[in-house]
């Protein structure tokens, strides 16, 4: 019996020893005694932790290295490469059926250069990249917020994350490139193709890495994804000033710049970027970027006060409101909301007054419900601004201080809250769609107040004027009248 038992144990040991055990994992995973996915040059575990990753040198031999992929290929079965952090699907992400689609790169009307700058094809840094990095650290990071705690995050935390994660670095350099053009007062016609193409490629590469990370979103990489989302939002805003002008080749070596139609791709890029982080919000509120999740005036406290407190006669003194444009807004915002709601009520069916299932009213009823929700968002943003101006102002407050309070009211966040259904109403060519453009112009008026932020300055005034031209061509007199409000904000 003893010899039989000994023989059985030996057989079991031989069976266990017959399994292939890879010894090609990185040194960091071996030290931590965790399984390495052997993805080179940086394995999944090291990539998620932002650590350096070194692999042992494969011994020379006639055949390929013994890894899971090569061993499986020898069996003749269909196999997949080892999955890294950009490919693994986390269970809770696959369950988020309402998550937005992956964002797409913004479109620039530029020619493809015949020669790329040295280093751009391989991903290595070149002199343009070093110039952009220097500009971000010296200028861009210091001008992203009017609130000191948030500005410090732009100056220290985000660059530190970019130094560890490649796609965040690409997004950081892309944003720095747009700021550089603004700072140097270079027009699109005067930009070197190589410089602007470098910015666009950084944007596209960064966005590609961002999309890949969404597939493996976890508490470990949520901070990197959040930093990427912040950079993408700022880039989407800042890009409008360049992309508002389309280049035309006149055939004689000259270029003519014409104003294009209103652009919506920037909203599609922004919409839902932070919603993918909803399941990791508590982790972010405890992390290094927690200050970017905190907005002390982002409340609906205005609903507790009588509406009379926010009417025009409550803001008699222009000097206490920072700028003439903010003063104009405060004295006309309530009336503007009343007028746009009245027009919406005039085109809505009576039985749409109460919320119901929009589908029962057909496509037009669906559009009217989407517009009503957008007007609710508009009113919330307007009233937060009025609340800040009414309760936080004093005679010595500057325009920048007032705008800093608006930033704390999260009024820049309305593009993330617009529904896909509302944006789809803008694709039609009928009076309902034209009214949606007017609602959008009213929302653009919020950004016109925030000219202390370089990435918002100027572009949305141009967008309002594009919408005004579109409405004027439609020939609808009532909509022309409604457009007088946002146009008046541009004119101040």
Tab-separated table of N, CA and C in Angstrom, residues 339-430:
chain	number	residue	atom	x	y	z
A	339	UNK	N	-39.433	85.014	-22.143
A	339	UNK	CA	-39.777	85.096	-23.566
A	339	UNK	C	-39.579	83.759	-24.273
A	340	UNK	N	-38.468	83.076	-23.963
A	340	UNK	CA	-38.205	81.830	-24.687
A	340	UNK	C	-39.162	80.725	-24.237
A	341	UNK	N	-39.583	80.755	-22.976
A	341	UNK	CA	-40.585	79.789	-22.520
A	341	UNK	C	-41.946	80.093	-23.149
A	342	UNK	N	-42.265	81.352	-23.281
A	342	UNK	CA	-43.554	81.717	-23.873
A	342	UNK	C	-43.625	81.258	-25.325
A	343	UNK	N	-42.526	81.431	-26.066
A	343	UNK	CA	-42.540	80.987	-27.461
A	343	UNK	C	-42.674	79.471	-27.529
A	344	UNK	N	-41.955	78.762	-26.674
A	344	UNK	CA	-42.040	77.299	-26.682
A	344	UNK	C	-43.457	76.844	-26.373
A	345	UNK	N	-44.118	77.524	-25.430
A	345	UNK	CA	-45.495	77.159	-25.099
A	345	UNK	C	-46.426	77.405	-26.277
A	346	UNK	N	-46.124	78.423	-27.082
A	346	UNK	CA	-46.999	78.753	-28.207
A	346	UNK	C	-46.926	77.721	-29.326
A	347	UNK	N	-45.821	76.991	-29.420
A	347	UNK	CA	-45.689	75.989	-30.490
A	347	UNK	C	-45.921	74.582	-29.978
A	348	UNK	N	-46.152	74.431	-28.676
A	348	UNK	CA	-46.342	73.108	-28.088
A	348	UNK	C	-47.821	72.757	-28.061
A	349	UNK	N	-48.122	71.475	-28.198
A	349	UNK	CA	-49.494	71.010	-28.046
A	349	UNK	C	-49.923	71.184	-26.601
A	350	UNK	N	-51.178	71.505	-26.341
A	350	UNK	CA	-51.622	71.733	-24.959
A	350	UNK	C	-51.374	70.545	-24.032
A	351	UNK	N	-51.509	69.316	-24.555
A	351	UNK	CA	-51.355	68.160	-23.683
A	351	UNK	C	-49.892	67.804	-23.442
A	352	UNK	N	-48.938	68.655	-23.924
A	352	UNK	CA	-47.530	68.443	-23.606
A	352	UNK	C	-47.129	69.211	-22.363
A	353	UNK	N	-48.079	69.935	-21.764
A	353	UNK	CA	-47.733	70.745	-20.598
A	353	UNK	C	-47.241	69.885	-19.453
A	354	UNK	N	-47.843	68.687	-19.302
A	354	UNK	CA	-47.395	67.766	-18.263
A	354	UNK	C	-46.470	66.740	-18.883
A	355	UNK	N	-45.470	66.338	-18.117
A	355	UNK	CA	-44.527	65.348	-18.626
A	355	UNK	C	-45.232	64.020	-18.825
A	356	UNK	N	-44.959	63.397	-19.924
A	356	UNK	CA	-45.488	62.083	-20.210
A	356	UNK	C	-44.515	61.316	-21.037
A	357	UNK	N	-44.992	60.337	-21.762
A	357	UNK	CA	-44.127	59.576	-22.653
A	357	UNK	C	-44.060	60.308	-23.981
A	358	UNK	N	-42.911	60.904	-24.323
A	358	UNK	CA	-42.838	61.714	-25.542
A	358	UNK	C	-43.208	60.943	-26.801
A	359	UNK	N	-42.958	59.640	-26.828
A	359	UNK	CA	-43.191	58.866	-28.043
A	359	UNK	C	-44.653	58.902	-28.478
A	360	UNK	N	-45.575	59.068	-27.558
A	360	UNK	CA	-46.984	59.033	-27.904
A	360	UNK	C	-47.385	60.248	-28.747
A	361	UNK	N	-46.543	61.279	-28.731
A	361	UNK	CA	-46.857	62.488	-29.484
A	361	UNK	C	-46.162	62.523	-30.840
A	362	UNK	N	-45.415	61.498	-31.200
A	362	UNK	CA	-44.715	61.481	-32.465
A	362	UNK	C	-43.409	62.243	-32.391
A	363	UNK	N	-42.740	62.357	-33.548
A	363	UNK	CA	-41.409	62.952	-33.579
A	363	UNK	C	-41.440	64.423	-33.179
A	364	UNK	N	-42.492	65.163	-33.590
A	364	UNK	CA	-42.559	66.573	-33.223
A	364	UNK	C	-42.740	66.731	-31.717
A	365	UNK	N	-43.606	65.919	-31.137
A	365	UNK	CA	-43.781	65.972	-29.693
A	365	UNK	C	-42.511	65.615	-28.954
A	366	UNK	N	-41.757	64.647	-29.474
A	366	UNK	CA	-40.467	64.279	-28.880
A	366	UNK	C	-39.519	65.467	-28.897
A	367	UNK	N	-39.459	66.168	-30.037
A	367	UNK	CA	-38.567	67.320	-30.154
A	367	UNK	C	-38.962	68.424	-29.183
A	368	UNK	N	-40.263	68.652	-29.028
A	368	UNK	CA	-40.725	69.692	-28.109
A	368	UNK	C	-40.358	69.361	-26.670
A	369	UNK	N	-40.439	68.094	-26.302
A	369	UNK	CA	-40.044	67.687	-24.948
A	369	UNK	C	-38.542	67.862	-24.742
A	370	UNK	N	-37.758	67.529	-25.759
A	370	UNK	CA	-36.309	67.707	-25.656
A	370	UNK	C	-35.972	69.198	-25.507
A	371	UNK	N	-36.694	70.042	-26.249
A	371	UNK	CA	-36.456	71.474	-26.135
A	371	UNK	C	-36.808	71.988	-24.743
A	372	UNK	N	-37.894	71.499	-24.187
A	372	UNK	CA	-38.284	71.926	-22.844
A	372	UNK	C	-37.214	71.554	-21.823
A	373	UNK	N	-36.662	70.367	-21.945
A	373	UNK	CA	-35.596	69.967	-21.020
A	373	UNK	C	-34.373	70.862	-21.179
A	374	UNK	N	-34.054	71.238	-22.427
A	374	UNK	CA	-32.910	72.120	-22.656
A	374	UNK	C	-33.170	73.505	-22.069
A	375	UNK	N	-34.417	73.981	-22.153
A	375	UNK	CA	-34.743	75.279	-21.552
A	375	UNK	C	-34.640	75.202	-20.039
A	376	UNK	N	-34.978	74.058	-19.457
A	376	UNK	CA	-34.787	73.874	-18.009
A	376	UNK	C	-33.311	74.014	-17.632
A	377	UNK	N	-32.430	73.419	-18.444
A	377	UNK	CA	-30.986	73.550	-18.206
A	377	UNK	C	-30.563	75.006	-18.347
A	378	UNK	N	-31.093	75.675	-19.379
A	378	UNK	CA	-30.797	77.089	-19.591
A	378	UNK	C	-31.192	77.921	-18.380
A	379	UNK	N	-32.391	77.706	-17.871
A	379	UNK	CA	-32.840	78.471	-16.711
A	379	UNK	C	-31.961	78.201	-15.494
A	380	UNK	N	-31.575	76.954	-15.301
A	380	UNK	CA	-30.713	76.624	-14.168
A	380	UNK	C	-29.387	77.363	-14.245
A	381	UNK	N	-28.767	77.401	-15.431
A	381	UNK	CA	-27.492	78.106	-15.580
A	381	UNK	C	-27.665	79.608	-15.369
A	382	UNK	N	-28.710	80.188	-15.970
A	382	UNK	CA	-28.944	81.624	-15.826
A	382	UNK	C	-29.187	81.990	-14.360
A	383	UNK	N	-29.997	81.212	-13.689
A	383	UNK	CA	-30.345	81.555	-12.307
A	383	UNK	C	-29.167	81.362	-11.358
A	384	UNK	N	-28.299	80.416	-11.637
A	384	UNK	CA	-27.089	80.287	-10.808
A	384	UNK	C	-26.217	81.533	-10.936
A	385	UNK	N	-26.108	82.051	-12.172
A	385	UNK	CA	-25.318	83.267	-12.379
A	385	UNK	C	-25.955	84.438	-11.640
A	386	UNK	N	-27.262	84.577	-11.759
A	386	UNK	CA	-27.953	85.669	-11.070
A	386	UNK	C	-27.832	85.530	-9.558
A	387	UNK	N	-27.898	84.300	-9.064
A	387	UNK	CA	-27.769	84.074	-7.626
A	387	UNK	C	-26.392	84.510	-7.132
A	388	UNK	N	-25.348	84.136	-7.888
A	388	UNK	CA	-23.995	84.551	-7.524
A	388	UNK	C	-23.884	86.065	-7.555
A	389	UNK	N	-24.393	86.678	-8.611
A	389	UNK	CA	-24.304	88.132	-8.733
A	389	UNK	C	-25.094	88.836	-7.645
A	390	UNK	N	-26.188	88.251	-7.217
A	390	UNK	CA	-27.055	88.884	-6.211
A	390	UNK	C	-26.501	88.752	-4.808
A	391	UNK	N	-25.857	87.640	-4.502
A	391	UNK	CA	-25.472	87.352	-3.112
A	391	UNK	C	-23.976	87.451	-2.855
A	392	UNK	N	-23.163	87.349	-3.893
A	392	UNK	CA	-21.725	87.317	-3.664
A	392	UNK	C	-21.011	88.592	-4.102
A	393	UNK	N	-21.717	89.527	-4.678
A	393	UNK	CA	-21.062	90.720	-5.195
A	393	UNK	C	-20.822	91.733	-4.082
A	394	UNK	N	-19.846	92.598	-4.281
A	394	UNK	CA	-19.642	93.774	-3.454
A	394	UNK	C	-19.061	94.871	-4.339
A	395	UNK	N	-18.960	96.070	-3.821
A	395	UNK	CA	-18.575	97.201	-4.655
A	395	UNK	C	-17.159	97.086	-5.188
A	396	UNK	N	-16.320	96.276	-4.525
A	396	UNK	CA	-14.918	96.192	-4.938
A	396	UNK	C	-14.643	94.982	-5.812
A	397	UNK	N	-15.650	94.173	-6.120
A	397	UNK	CA	-15.411	92.935	-6.845
A	397	UNK	C	-15.135	93.213	-8.314
A	398	UNK	N	-14.087	92.614	-8.826
A	398	UNK	CA	-13.702	92.803	-10.217
A	398	UNK	C	-14.454	91.826	-11.108
A	399	UNK	N	-14.325	92.065	-12.430
A	399	UNK	CA	-14.952	91.160	-13.374
A	399	UNK	C	-14.405	89.749	-13.272
A	400	UNK	N	-13.104	89.604	-13.045
A	400	UNK	CA	-12.509	88.266	-12.922
A	400	UNK	C	-12.994	87.563	-11.665
A	401	UNK	N	-13.162	88.315	-10.580
A	401	UNK	CA	-13.666	87.702	-9.349
A	401	UNK	C	-15.092	87.200	-9.537
A	402	UNK	N	-15.901	87.962	-10.249
A	402	UNK	CA	-17.266	87.531	-10.535
A	402	UNK	C	-17.252	86.272	-11.403
A	403	UNK	N	-16.374	86.226	-12.385
A	403	UNK	CA	-16.285	85.047	-13.247
A	403	UNK	C	-15.771	83.840	-12.477
A	404	UNK	N	-14.894	84.064	-11.515
A	404	UNK	CA	-14.429	82.959	-10.676
A	404	UNK	C	-15.585	82.364	-9.886
A	405	UNK	N	-16.492	83.210	-9.409
A	405	UNK	CA	-17.670	82.705	-8.710
A	405	UNK	C	-18.580	81.935	-9.663
A	406	UNK	N	-18.671	82.400	-10.912
A	406	UNK	CA	-19.461	81.665	-11.897
A	406	UNK	C	-18.852	80.293	-12.171
A	407	UNK	N	-17.532	80.236	-12.227
A	407	UNK	CA	-16.876	78.939	-12.398
A	407	UNK	C	-17.258	77.999	-11.265
A	408	UNK	N	-17.316	78.532	-10.045
A	408	UNK	CA	-17.692	77.716	-8.888
A	408	UNK	C	-19.166	77.322	-8.930
A	409	UNK	N	-19.961	77.999	-9.759
A	409	UNK	CA	-21.362	77.617	-9.942
A	409	UNK	C	-21.523	76.563	-11.035
A	410	UNK	N	-20.411	76.118	-11.623
A	410	UNK	CA	-20.388	75.049	-12.633
A	410	UNK	C	-21.225	75.394	-13.857
A	411	UNK	N	-21.262	76.679	-14.232
A	411	UNK	CA	-22.075	77.064	-15.394
A	411	UNK	C	-21.414	76.657	-16.707
A	412	UNK	N	-20.134	76.264	-16.675
A	412	UNK	CA	-19.491	75.767	-17.891
A	412	UNK	C	-19.922	74.342	-18.227
A	413	UNK	N	-20.624	73.683	-17.322
A	413	UNK	CA	-20.912	72.266	-17.501
A	413	UNK	C	-22.171	71.941	-18.267
A	414	UNK	N	-22.868	72.956	-18.799
A	414	UNK	CA	-24.141	72.643	-19.463
A	414	UNK	C	-23.987	71.751	-20.695
A	415	UNK	N	-22.875	71.799	-21.476
A	415	UNK	CA	-22.807	70.890	-22.629
A	415	UNK	C	-22.882	69.415	-22.230
A	416	UNK	N	-22.418	69.083	-21.029
A	416	UNK	CA	-22.449	67.686	-20.594
A	416	UNK	C	-23.855	67.218	-20.259
A	417	UNK	N	-24.759	68.160	-19.994
A	417	UNK	CA	-26.109	67.793	-19.564
A	417	UNK	C	-27.126	67.811	-20.697
A	418	UNK	N	-26.767	68.380	-21.845
A	418	UNK	CA	-27.693	68.362	-22.977
A	418	UNK	C	-27.911	66.935	-23.455
A	419	UNK	N	-29.137	66.607	-23.772
A	419	UNK	CA	-29.436	65.244	-24.203
A	419	UNK	C	-29.081	65.052	-25.675
A	420	UNK	N	-28.851	63.816	-26.037
A	420	UNK	CA	-28.606	63.478	-27.437
A	420	UNK	C	-29.832	63.804	-28.282
A	421	UNK	N	-31.025	63.616	-27.690
A	421	UNK	CA	-32.251	63.904	-28.420
A	421	UNK	C	-32.364	65.363	-28.808
A	422	UNK	N	-31.946	66.263	-27.915
A	422	UNK	CA	-31.997	67.686	-28.257
A	422	UNK	C	-31.034	67.993	-29.395
A	423	UNK	N	-29.828	67.454	-29.334
A	423	UNK	CA	-28.858	67.702	-30.398
A	423	UNK	C	-29.354	67.174	-31.736
A	424	UNK	N	-30.104	66.082	-31.719
A	424	UNK	CA	-30.630	65.523	-32.964
A	424	UNK	C	-31.683	66.436	-33.583
A	425	UNK	N	-32.376	67.240	-32.774
A	425	UNK	CA	-33.356	68.164	-33.344
A	425	UNK	C	-32.686	69.231	-34.194
A	426	UNK	N	-31.407	69.475	-33.982
A	426	UNK	CA	-30.691	70.485	-34.753
A	426	UNK	C	-30.377	70.017	-36.172
A	427	UNK	N	-30.531	68.722	-36.439
A	427	UNK	CA	-30.219	68.188	-37.759
A	427	UNK	C	-31.334	68.432	-38.770
A	428	UNK	N	-32.533	68.742	-38.282
A	428	UNK	CA	-33.659	68.940	-39.191
A	428	UNK	C	-33.640	70.350	-39.776
A	429	UNK	N	-34.491	70.559	-40.750
A	429	UNK	CA	-34.595	71.873	-41.388
A	429	UNK	C	-36.051	72.306	-41.367
A	430	UNK	N	-36.540	72.666	-40.191
A	430	UNK	CA	-37.920	73.092	-40.017
A	430	UNK	C	-37.984	74.069	-38.855
